[in-house]
Amino acid sequence: MADYIWLIPLFPAIGFIFNGFFGARMSKGAVSWIACLAVFLSFLTAVAIFIEFLQMPAAARIFEINIYNWISSGELYIPLGFKIDALSLVMSLTVTGVGFLIHVYSIGYMAHDPGIKRFFVELNLFVFMMLVLVTGNNLLMMFVGWEGVGLSSYLLIGFWYEKDSASDAGKKAFIVNRIGDFGFLLGIFLLFLSLGAQGVWTLNFGEIKTNAHLLNGSLVSIITFLFFVGAVGKSAQLPLYVWLPDAMEGPTPVSSLIHAATMVTAGVYMIARLNFLYSMAPDTMMIVAIIGVLTAFFAATIGFAQYDIKKVLAYSTISQLGYMFVAVGVGAYSAGIFHLMTHAFFKGLLFLGAGSIMHAMSGELDMRKMGGLRKKIPVTFWTFFIACLAIAGIPGFSGFFSKDEILWKAFSSPHGHILIWFLAALTAGMTAFYMFRLLFRVFYGESHVPEEIKHHIHESPKVMTVPLMILAFLAIAGGYVGIPHVLGGTNLFDQFLAPVLGGGTAHSGAAAASFSLISSAWASGAEAAGEASLEITLMVASVVTALIGILIAYWLYVSNTKLPEKFTAAFPGLFKVVNNKYYVDELYDFVFVRGILKAGAFLLKVVDIGIIEGIVNGTGSFLQWAGGHLRKFESGVVQQYAFGMILGAIIVVGYIVFAPLF
């Protein structure tokens, strides 16, 4: 079955092409279910390969196949090839599994939208491109998928292009991602040329890994940093995160697909796929970890003061992605992919739950106009509640296992640092606070729902609630594949990924040691005092932090609902700054957008009009002036011509006669 790995991306491609060509002649239902079936068949193929994998020795779980000679020129040979190993299989299962549930949910959510056929065509394209990204066996295939998800996100974020805000958000996502993609592309070029200079002309992942030793340390640092620039854009990290909150302008299932299973996870996957290069570049790993933890903390603070449900979820995604980058930055690649998977479950659930709330509230997103919805939409409430517990890292839920694995690795890894752990643990408490702030304001307390909406509130149809319930189950059970040893488990997830990522935590010598002197000291102390007890202590600390966050949210938004207003009244400036997201968008607009416009106006006025047009028009004017004077000699009066000839003859003769005298 693994020989047919190309079927995984093929089915969504067929759905995209079939619906794209024939969808206009079919009913909405037929288009919807064909799109769902396409993704479901991909999921079944991935499951069949997974079952096959389980029956094989771990070291043999790698299949690679080239199905077409794509580019062949001189030393360059790039096939249309696919690779399936533990890493790409986990990604494929996540993309197709969660993607399928989002497709099914969309049937109900988009039922009355006139553009539903176009929606499913573009949704299939999105999944196809993501699967090309994760199953391609070389960097160029990955880049094709990389750009493909960028294009798909542009189309889907701006799906309601009649609204200026939606089309602007699509353009913003596209442009910001191009900045990161430029770095990614430079990384590919530099890697290709560097290996080529050693006689190895390849972009195949396996061949790059085999020949990675030919690259020196500083070169690897530059290459991996350039790749990371691409990841910063695609996975919305500081400073290129600004496109993701605006991406909420697209339909809610699109937000769920982007945030949970596709686009934003691409950067984390890319670093995990190239783990052998990053493990050779400790300086880059340090940058990745620092950017990750700063992004996690920064985005969490913004989540405190947002009232738009989807905006809160958007900043929580940015924050959770920061956790994943912390994991891969400290060399815990499998922990990063583990959190990527569990995050897909509970973040997909949160966005679909937000869509269900909007469905009940006639499209309303402002949580200040909600409250008391718990009993009116019970399925949405309970599933949303489970997702909040998961993202808060409460024991027993999937987010607890994956987040604590990251926190422990951030503390104990040779690439980690106690400050990274502290900031990440603090962010865990902040996450619990703002997520339960959202939950309490929407589902608890006094109702603030406008009268005209109150009597319309109803639970979503089963085609929407069943995916919610399945994702809720996964948000609980999904973490039990990674129970750590300290809790009596064997971390099956880590074992499964070990053939691909097993070397990811390898020590990298003096550079790593210099980066984390403090953590090394702590780690050494931990070994002396008992590593298990230290891990348990840190686990308890992070859980207590999360519980404190939930209790504070309960105190402010259920028990003493007037306190938040008093706080904002007491610190209006602080609240305004955070509510306006630290004015980063305005800063970017002033520096880059207006700055570029002003630079363009200057170039237009001085260079184009002043210099280039001056030269061109000046030349024309001079020739016109000269011609105007010369044409006077062409008057058509014979007497003037005769006079000119006589005068010329006198001058010539005079010159011949008198020139020798001088």
XYZ file of C-alpha atoms in Angstrom:
662
model
C 0.000 0.000 0.000
C 2.859 2.356 0.766
C 3.822 2.181 -2.923
C 0.685 4.185 -3.556
C 1.559 7.107 -1.331
C 0.920 9.462 -4.250
C -2.781 8.623 -3.855
C -2.837 10.717 -0.660
C -2.490 14.053 -2.496
C -4.128 12.724 -5.667
C -7.691 12.369 -4.333
C -8.117 16.047 -3.287
C -6.564 17.011 -6.635
C -9.236 14.978 -8.421
C -11.925 16.607 -6.268
C -10.526 20.040 -7.133
C -10.369 19.324 -10.883
C -13.699 17.497 -11.118
C -15.674 20.091 -9.170
C -13.758 22.872 -10.870
C -14.784 21.711 -14.351
C -18.191 20.150 -13.736
C -19.330 21.743 -10.468
C -21.321 24.467 -12.194
C -23.605 21.819 -13.716
C -24.091 19.876 -10.482
C -26.109 20.542 -7.351
C -24.586 22.100 -4.249
C -24.971 18.808 -2.395
C -23.149 16.797 -5.069
C -20.232 19.237 -5.131
C -20.046 19.244 -1.320
C -20.017 15.473 -0.918
C -17.558 14.910 -3.767
C -15.174 17.319 -2.040
C -15.655 15.498 1.280
C -15.229 12.074 -0.341
C -11.970 13.151 -1.968
C -10.422 14.073 1.391
C -11.902 11.000 3.084
C -10.277 8.685 0.518
C -6.950 10.352 1.229
C -7.524 9.763 4.919
C -8.311 6.076 4.314
C -5.126 5.721 2.271
C -3.097 7.265 5.097
C -4.772 4.960 7.622
C -4.000 1.901 5.462
C -0.334 2.924 5.297
C -0.322 3.527 9.051
C -1.637 0.009 9.678
C 1.025 -1.338 7.312
C 3.672 0.621 9.181
C 2.665 -0.872 12.513
C 3.374 -4.348 11.150
C 6.901 -3.413 10.089
C 10.150 -2.850 11.999
C 10.603 0.832 12.881
C 13.739 1.202 10.749
C 11.930 -0.067 7.630
C 9.091 2.478 7.791
C 10.311 4.651 4.933
C 8.970 4.536 1.382
C 9.964 6.777 -1.454
C 8.792 6.747 -5.043
C 9.458 8.915 -8.097
C 6.553 8.894 -10.519
C 7.719 11.427 -13.109
C 10.945 12.986 -14.350
C 10.028 16.589 -13.621
C 13.221 18.625 -14.194
C 16.396 17.268 -15.738
C 19.129 19.639 -16.879
C 22.834 18.925 -16.674
C 23.621 17.847 -13.127
C 20.179 18.908 -11.927
C 17.555 16.186 -11.612
C 14.290 16.882 -9.786
C 11.677 14.125 -9.923
C 8.014 14.349 -9.047
C 8.605 12.162 -6.029
C 6.840 11.312 -2.801
C 8.099 10.098 0.532
C 6.203 8.545 3.381
C 7.797 7.985 6.749
C 6.589 8.409 10.301
C 6.727 12.208 10.101
C 4.903 12.654 6.796
C 2.401 9.979 7.844
C 1.504 11.802 11.070
C 1.102 15.003 9.074
C -0.974 13.275 6.393
C -3.288 11.714 8.979
C -3.709 15.072 10.705
C -4.319 17.040 7.510
C -6.757 14.561 5.993
C -8.486 13.544 9.243
C -9.125 17.025 10.606
C -9.543 18.358 7.058
C -12.296 15.822 6.360
C -14.231 16.820 9.497
C -13.925 20.484 8.510
C -15.220 19.637 5.027
C -18.260 17.862 6.481
C -18.924 20.711 8.910
C -18.740 23.157 6.005
C -21.713 21.477 4.325
C -23.935 22.826 7.085
C -22.085 26.079 7.715
C -21.949 27.166 4.067
C -25.324 25.689 3.070
C -26.913 29.040 2.268
C -23.850 30.706 0.766
C -24.191 31.308 -2.986
C -20.474 30.637 -3.454
C -20.508 27.189 -1.850
C -19.339 25.404 -5.025
C -16.326 27.684 -5.383
C -15.698 27.241 -1.669
C -15.353 23.459 -1.892
C -13.199 23.670 -5.020
C -10.773 25.952 -3.217
C -10.959 23.877 -0.026
C -9.888 20.750 -1.952
C -7.073 22.739 -3.545
C -5.905 23.813 -0.091
C -5.761 20.237 1.213
C -4.066 19.011 -1.990
C -1.319 21.624 -1.711
C -0.727 20.865 1.952
C -0.420 17.167 1.180
C 2.079 17.903 -1.596
C 4.061 19.890 0.974
C 4.196 17.067 3.520
C 4.598 14.091 1.169
C 7.068 15.540 -1.361
C 10.492 13.899 -1.213
C 12.501 16.968 -2.140
C 12.727 20.643 -1.297
C 11.282 21.803 -4.608
C 8.141 19.704 -4.107
C 7.880 21.143 -0.616
C 8.212 24.640 -2.050
C 5.466 23.969 -4.607
C 3.147 22.914 -1.782
C 4.425 25.833 0.289
C 3.426 28.330 -2.398
C 0.252 26.404 -3.134
C -1.102 26.777 0.389
C -0.187 30.465 0.175
C -2.272 30.821 -2.979
C -5.138 28.800 -1.491
C -5.156 30.898 1.668
C -5.287 34.053 -0.455
C -8.321 32.699 -2.304
C -10.126 31.477 0.800
C -9.352 34.382 3.142
C -10.672 36.705 0.459
C -13.527 34.322 -0.346
C -16.120 37.054 0.266
C -14.200 39.408 -2.008
C -17.142 41.790 -2.241
C -16.106 43.040 1.213
C -13.056 45.285 1.160
C -11.936 43.924 4.526
C -11.900 40.349 3.153
C -10.053 41.143 -0.056
C -7.564 43.309 1.875
C -6.968 40.478 4.364
C -6.313 38.052 1.502
C -3.807 40.433 -0.037
C -2.172 41.053 3.327
C -1.680 37.325 3.922
C -0.268 36.890 0.426
C 2.183 39.792 0.654
C 3.453 39.074 4.178
C 4.039 35.454 3.255
C 6.050 36.499 0.215
C 8.569 38.131 2.560
C 9.121 34.849 4.357
C 9.074 32.874 1.125
C 11.928 34.993 -0.197
C 14.072 33.753 2.686
C 12.978 30.164 2.093
C 13.865 30.407 -1.578
C 17.305 31.850 -0.802
C 17.852 28.957 1.595
C 17.058 26.440 -1.143
C 19.418 28.157 -3.589
C 22.244 28.381 -1.071
C 21.863 24.763 0.010
C 21.721 23.537 -3.586
C 24.789 25.527 -4.663
C 26.755 24.636 -1.530
C 26.224 20.922 -1.977
C 26.718 21.286 -5.733
C 30.128 22.849 -5.114
C 31.005 19.574 -3.369
C 29.794 17.574 -6.376
C 26.365 16.729 -4.919
C 23.612 18.270 -7.002
C 20.425 17.369 -5.201
C 17.366 18.668 -3.370
C 16.226 15.230 -2.201
C 15.788 15.128 1.573
C 17.495 11.761 1.980
C 20.474 12.730 -0.158
C 20.812 16.091 1.608
C 20.888 14.288 4.945
C 23.505 11.813 3.710
C 25.749 14.628 2.482
C 25.046 17.209 5.171
C 28.509 16.637 6.643
C 29.985 18.375 3.575
C 28.598 21.700 4.808
C 30.535 23.724 7.355
C 28.942 25.086 10.509
C 28.558 28.751 9.562
C 27.093 27.838 6.178
C 24.546 25.544 7.807
C 23.630 28.329 10.235
C 22.941 30.722 7.348
C 20.959 28.144 5.375
C 18.825 27.088 8.335
C 18.240 30.717 9.302
C 16.995 31.484 5.773
C 14.655 28.515 5.995
C 13.463 29.789 9.365
C 12.613 33.167 7.794
C 10.235 31.251 5.563
C 8.774 29.481 8.581
C 8.287 32.794 10.397
C 6.070 34.031 7.582
C 4.111 30.849 6.986
C 3.609 30.034 10.672
C 2.900 33.605 11.776
C 5.738 34.244 14.219
C 7.242 37.570 15.273
C 7.518 39.834 13.360
C 5.475 38.403 10.455
C 2.417 37.282 12.455
C 0.191 40.209 11.444
C -1.568 38.437 8.572
C -3.081 35.680 10.707
C -5.578 37.680 12.836
C -6.862 39.392 9.681
C -7.297 35.986 8.065
C -10.446 35.692 10.171
C -12.219 37.545 7.370
C -12.594 34.216 5.578
C -15.385 31.744 6.384
C -14.911 30.108 9.802
C -14.182 26.593 8.393
C -11.330 28.198 6.458
C -9.986 29.663 9.675
C -10.208 26.227 11.222
C -8.379 24.602 8.317
C -5.630 27.234 8.236
C -5.121 27.259 11.997
C -5.541 23.589 12.773
C -4.356 21.371 9.987
C -2.686 23.149 7.133
C -0.897 26.370 6.415
C 0.429 27.585 9.765
C 1.838 24.177 10.650
C 4.016 24.171 7.520
C 6.885 26.021 9.185
C 7.048 23.624 12.123
C 6.919 20.642 9.771
C 9.670 22.078 7.574
C 12.048 22.495 10.525
C 11.224 18.999 11.764
C 11.835 17.581 8.263
C 15.227 19.320 8.134
C 16.051 18.444 11.748
C 19.435 17.007 10.725
C 20.484 20.459 9.439
C 19.107 22.367 12.429
C 20.865 20.014 14.835
C 24.109 21.121 13.137
C 23.238 24.810 13.695
C 22.811 25.512 17.426
C 22.853 29.275 16.873
C 19.846 29.043 14.589
C 18.114 26.721 17.049
C 18.611 29.311 19.761
C 16.999 31.965 17.544
C 14.099 29.632 16.759
C 13.465 28.938 20.439
C 13.704 32.603 21.459
C 11.411 33.805 18.663
C 9.004 31.009 19.556
C 8.723 31.786 23.240
C 8.536 35.547 22.667
C 5.769 35.010 20.119
C 3.891 32.729 22.510
C 4.040 35.295 25.312
C 3.377 38.351 23.145
C 0.319 36.860 21.438
C -1.081 35.652 24.759
C -1.044 39.189 26.172
C -3.078 40.428 23.192
C -5.604 37.645 23.789
C -6.397 39.268 27.151
C -8.117 42.297 25.657
C -9.901 41.082 22.509
C -13.686 40.858 22.302
C -13.987 39.227 18.895
C -14.158 35.445 19.463
C -12.242 34.583 16.317
C -9.559 37.180 17.061
C -8.988 35.599 20.485
C -8.633 32.214 18.823
C -6.314 33.673 16.191
C -3.916 35.051 18.802
C -4.091 31.778 20.707
C -3.000 30.009 17.502
C -0.028 32.343 17.152
C 0.817 31.660 20.796
C 0.517 27.871 20.440
C 2.650 27.933 17.311
C 5.226 29.707 19.448
C 5.223 26.636 21.713
C 5.879 24.405 18.721
C 8.827 26.560 17.686
C 10.166 26.406 21.225
C 10.059 22.618 20.947
C 11.890 22.368 17.623
C 14.229 25.174 18.733
C 15.417 23.175 21.733
C 15.788 20.042 19.632
C 12.593 18.335 20.821
C 11.248 17.809 17.309
C 8.820 15.035 18.172
C 7.386 17.153 21.011
C 6.768 19.952 18.509
C 4.978 17.601 16.108
C 3.052 16.094 19.030
C 1.738 19.533 19.995
C 1.037 20.247 16.321
C -1.220 17.178 16.234
C -3.072 17.791 19.511
C -3.391 21.478 18.618
C -5.053 20.457 15.347
C -7.708 18.624 17.366
C -8.562 21.279 19.934
C -7.962 24.337 17.760
C -10.014 22.846 14.945
C -12.721 22.228 17.544
C -12.487 25.774 18.907
C -12.889 27.365 15.492
C -15.716 25.093 14.474
C -17.295 25.813 17.868
C -16.942 29.528 17.183
C -18.672 28.924 13.873
C -21.475 27.135 15.672
C -21.822 30.100 18.055
C -21.984 32.441 15.065
C -24.569 30.156 13.479
C -26.713 30.477 16.611
C -26.085 34.222 16.996
C -26.850 35.237 13.408
C -23.179 35.908 12.687
C -22.401 37.899 15.856
C -18.780 37.609 17.062
C -18.579 40.207 19.842
C -18.570 38.358 23.149
C -19.901 41.479 24.898
C -23.201 40.762 23.149
C -23.385 37.195 24.400
C -23.688 35.397 27.738
C -25.832 32.614 29.121
C -25.665 30.477 25.966
C -24.740 27.314 27.870
C -28.219 25.786 27.921
C -29.339 27.058 24.547
C -26.566 25.393 22.518
C -25.435 22.526 24.810
C -23.457 20.474 22.291
C -21.493 23.529 21.228
C -20.913 24.456 24.875
C -19.642 21.085 26.066
C -17.378 20.528 23.094
C -16.044 24.087 23.393
C -15.489 23.509 27.110
C -13.443 20.381 26.360
C -11.331 22.304 23.849
C -10.686 25.040 26.432
C -9.552 22.453 28.963
C -7.264 20.918 26.350
C -5.617 24.166 25.288
C -5.250 25.202 28.939
C -3.217 22.048 29.572
C -5.468 20.504 32.189
C -4.431 16.904 33.068
C -6.341 14.240 31.208
C -6.719 16.301 28.056
C -4.489 16.145 24.997
C -2.974 19.592 25.409
C -1.646 18.663 28.828
C 0.586 15.887 27.493
C 1.959 17.799 24.516
C 2.429 21.140 26.259
C 4.162 19.641 29.278
C 6.451 17.660 27.006
C 7.531 20.964 25.467
C 7.940 22.656 28.832
C 10.056 19.803 30.134
C 12.258 19.774 27.047
C 12.594 23.573 27.188
C 13.982 23.149 30.682
C 16.048 19.989 30.391
C 17.371 20.007 26.823
C 20.988 21.111 26.214
C 19.464 23.651 23.820
C 16.928 24.825 26.390
C 17.077 27.478 29.033
C 15.351 28.106 32.334
C 14.126 31.505 31.100
C 12.505 29.879 28.072
C 10.780 27.421 30.384
C 9.653 30.193 32.730
C 8.190 32.355 29.978
C 6.490 29.345 28.371
C 5.040 28.212 31.718
C 3.800 31.733 32.433
C 2.217 31.785 28.982
C 0.409 28.549 29.827
C -1.317 30.312 32.721
C -2.145 33.294 30.520
C -3.594 30.974 27.877
C -5.856 29.356 30.443
C -7.021 32.796 31.567
C -7.966 34.287 28.210
C -9.521 31.079 26.887
C -11.763 30.737 29.932
C -12.481 34.457 29.798
C -13.932 33.731 26.372
C -15.830 30.670 27.608
C -17.333 32.410 30.627
C -18.332 35.542 28.728
C -20.062 33.555 25.992
C -21.704 30.704 27.888
C -22.095 31.888 31.496
C -23.600 34.824 33.347
C -26.284 37.231 32.329
C -27.369 37.254 28.708
C -26.440 40.341 26.703
C -27.843 38.980 23.475
C -29.848 41.589 21.521
C -33.593 40.961 21.609
C -33.870 40.515 17.861
C -31.404 37.605 18.043
C -32.572 35.938 21.263
C -35.497 34.064 19.801
C -33.373 32.782 16.883
C -30.757 31.058 19.048
C -30.604 27.351 18.294
C -28.167 24.476 18.206
C -26.410 23.745 14.921
C -27.541 20.840 12.706
C -25.984 17.404 13.106
C -23.748 17.832 10.077
C -22.020 20.505 12.160
C -22.309 19.063 15.682
C -21.084 15.540 14.830
C -17.653 16.858 13.680
C -17.590 18.881 16.913
C -18.146 15.734 18.974
C -15.509 13.735 17.082
C -12.961 16.502 17.528
C -13.900 16.762 21.206
C -13.139 13.062 21.596
C -9.782 13.563 19.870
C -9.067 16.625 22.024
C -9.264 14.288 24.995
C -7.916 10.995 23.678
C -5.347 12.356 21.217
C -2.815 12.999 23.955
C -2.739 9.449 25.316
C -0.405 8.347 22.533
C 2.260 10.450 24.195
C 2.050 9.675 27.902
C 5.529 10.414 29.254
C 7.612 7.884 31.113
C 7.347 9.849 34.311
C 3.579 9.183 34.351
C 4.019 5.489 33.643
C 3.679 5.688 29.866
C 6.133 4.877 27.108
C 5.504 7.920 24.886
C 4.425 5.884 21.875
C 4.292 9.003 19.738
C 7.963 9.764 20.357
C 8.873 6.149 19.635
C 6.929 6.193 16.376
C 8.761 9.300 15.176
C 12.161 8.173 16.459
C 13.411 6.763 13.103
C 12.962 10.232 11.584
C 13.443 12.601 14.509
C 15.296 10.406 16.959
C 18.557 12.280 16.518
C 16.915 15.623 17.004
C 17.931 16.017 20.612
C 21.528 15.169 19.980
C 24.044 17.365 21.683
C 25.847 19.750 19.412
C 28.976 20.410 21.346
C 30.367 23.542 22.863
C 28.044 25.949 21.112
C 25.005 24.372 22.683
C 26.702 24.276 26.039
C 27.527 27.955 25.843
C 23.914 28.733 25.002
C 22.473 27.030 28.018
C 24.929 27.118 30.824
C 22.206 27.748 33.355
C 19.932 25.028 32.106
C 22.831 22.603 31.930
C 23.563 23.350 35.549
C 19.928 22.835 36.418
C 19.829 19.691 34.313
C 22.892 18.343 36.041
C 21.341 19.127 39.368
C 18.184 17.445 38.251
C 20.028 14.270 37.411
C 21.610 14.287 40.840
C 18.364 14.933 42.643
C 16.286 12.693 40.487
C 15.169 13.781 37.050
C 11.740 12.239 37.427
C 10.900 14.200 40.556
C 12.012 17.416 38.884
C 9.846 16.695 35.854
C 6.869 16.020 38.105
C 7.541 19.253 39.989
C 7.639 21.284 36.799
C 4.500 19.542 35.575
C 2.670 20.417 38.772
C 3.891 23.998 38.532
C 2.519 24.430 35.009
C -0.820 22.829 35.961
C -1.126 25.068 39.013
C -0.351 28.072 36.810
C -3.121 27.052 34.419
C -5.592 26.505 37.268
C -4.770 29.931 38.677
C -5.492 31.399 35.253
C -8.880 29.655 35.127
C -9.768 30.713 38.680
C -8.914 34.333 37.948
C -11.066 34.193 34.815
C -13.936 32.695 36.864
C -13.513 35.358 39.543
C -13.569 38.206 37.030
C -16.198 37.001 34.570
C -18.573 34.886 36.678
C -18.280 35.924 40.321
C -17.403 39.625 40.081
C -18.367 40.742 36.613
C -17.957 44.421 37.449
C -14.254 44.088 38.225
C -13.034 43.959 34.600
C -14.840 47.233 33.881
C -13.288 48.805 36.973
C -9.872 47.589 35.893
C -10.192 49.002 32.392
C -11.485 52.247 33.868
C -8.510 52.391 36.237
C -5.954 51.692 33.488
C -7.565 52.999 30.284
C -4.256 53.648 28.538
C -2.900 50.155 29.178
C -6.139 48.536 28.088
C -6.301 50.653 24.952
C -2.753 49.730 23.947
C -3.348 45.986 24.398
C -6.836 46.159 22.859
C -5.260 47.784 19.806
C -2.658 45.013 19.644
C 0.197 47.355 20.625
C -0.459 49.313 17.414
C 1.851 46.983 15.528
C -0.390 47.062 12.466
C -0.394 50.833 12.558
C 3.400 50.840 12.936
C 3.819 48.512 9.956
C 1.365 50.631 7.994
C 3.325 53.786 8.798
C 6.804 52.355 8.213
C 6.284 49.919 5.365
C 3.011 50.728 3.591
C 3.100 54.532 3.809
C 6.886 54.513 3.763
C 6.926 52.583 0.506
C 4.193 54.814 -0.907
C 6.231 57.905 -0.008
C 9.379 56.359 -1.429
C 7.428 55.554 -4.585
C 6.109 59.108 -4.791
C 9.673 60.427 -4.380
C 11.005 58.134 -7.084
C 8.125 59.119 -9.348
C 8.709 62.825 -8.856
C 12.516 62.985 -8.756
C 13.800 60.000 -10.704
C 11.026 59.272 -13.197
C 9.640 62.737 -13.872
C 12.738 64.782 -12.941
C 15.572 62.732 -14.398
C 14.341 60.116 -16.862
C 11.508 62.153 -18.357
C 13.763 65.245 -18.201
C 16.414 63.546 -20.316
C 13.930 62.078 -22.782
C 11.780 65.177 -23.091
C 14.851 67.477 -23.032
C 16.401 65.596 -25.940
C 13.174 65.893 -27.857
C 12.845 69.597 -27.063
C 16.455 70.299 -28.090
C 16.021 68.528 -31.398
C 12.741 70.350 -31.931
C 14.437 73.696 -31.196
C 17.394 72.911 -33.444
C 15.105 71.741 -36.224
C 13.036 74.901 -35.892
C 16.108 77.032 -36.537
C 17.631 74.838 -39.239
C 14.388 74.728 -41.192
C 14.788 78.482 -41.833
C 17.515 77.565 -44.285
C 14.973 75.565 -46.250
C 12.793 78.591 -47.171
C 12.259 77.716 -50.894
C 13.458 81.231 -52.038
C 15.990 80.736 -54.878
C 17.639 84.128 -54.300
C 18.463 83.142 -50.725
C 19.949 79.826 -51.852
C 22.102 81.671 -54.512
C 23.212 84.181 -51.928
C 24.163 81.354 -49.575
C 26.163 79.586 -52.287
C 28.066 82.787 -53.199
C 28.720 83.533 -49.558
C 30.007 79.984 -49.023
C 32.207 80.170 -52.083
C 33.699 83.493 -50.873
C 34.441 81.941 -47.475
C 36.111 78.872 -49.003
C 38.175 80.869 -51.461
C 39.123 83.336 -48.750
C 40.250 80.498 -46.559
C 42.377 78.961 -49.328
C 44.002 82.312 -50.200
C 44.617 83.717 -46.768
C 45.240 80.591 -44.693
C 48.956 80.268 -45.710
C 49.595 83.837 -44.465
C 48.914 82.820 -40.890
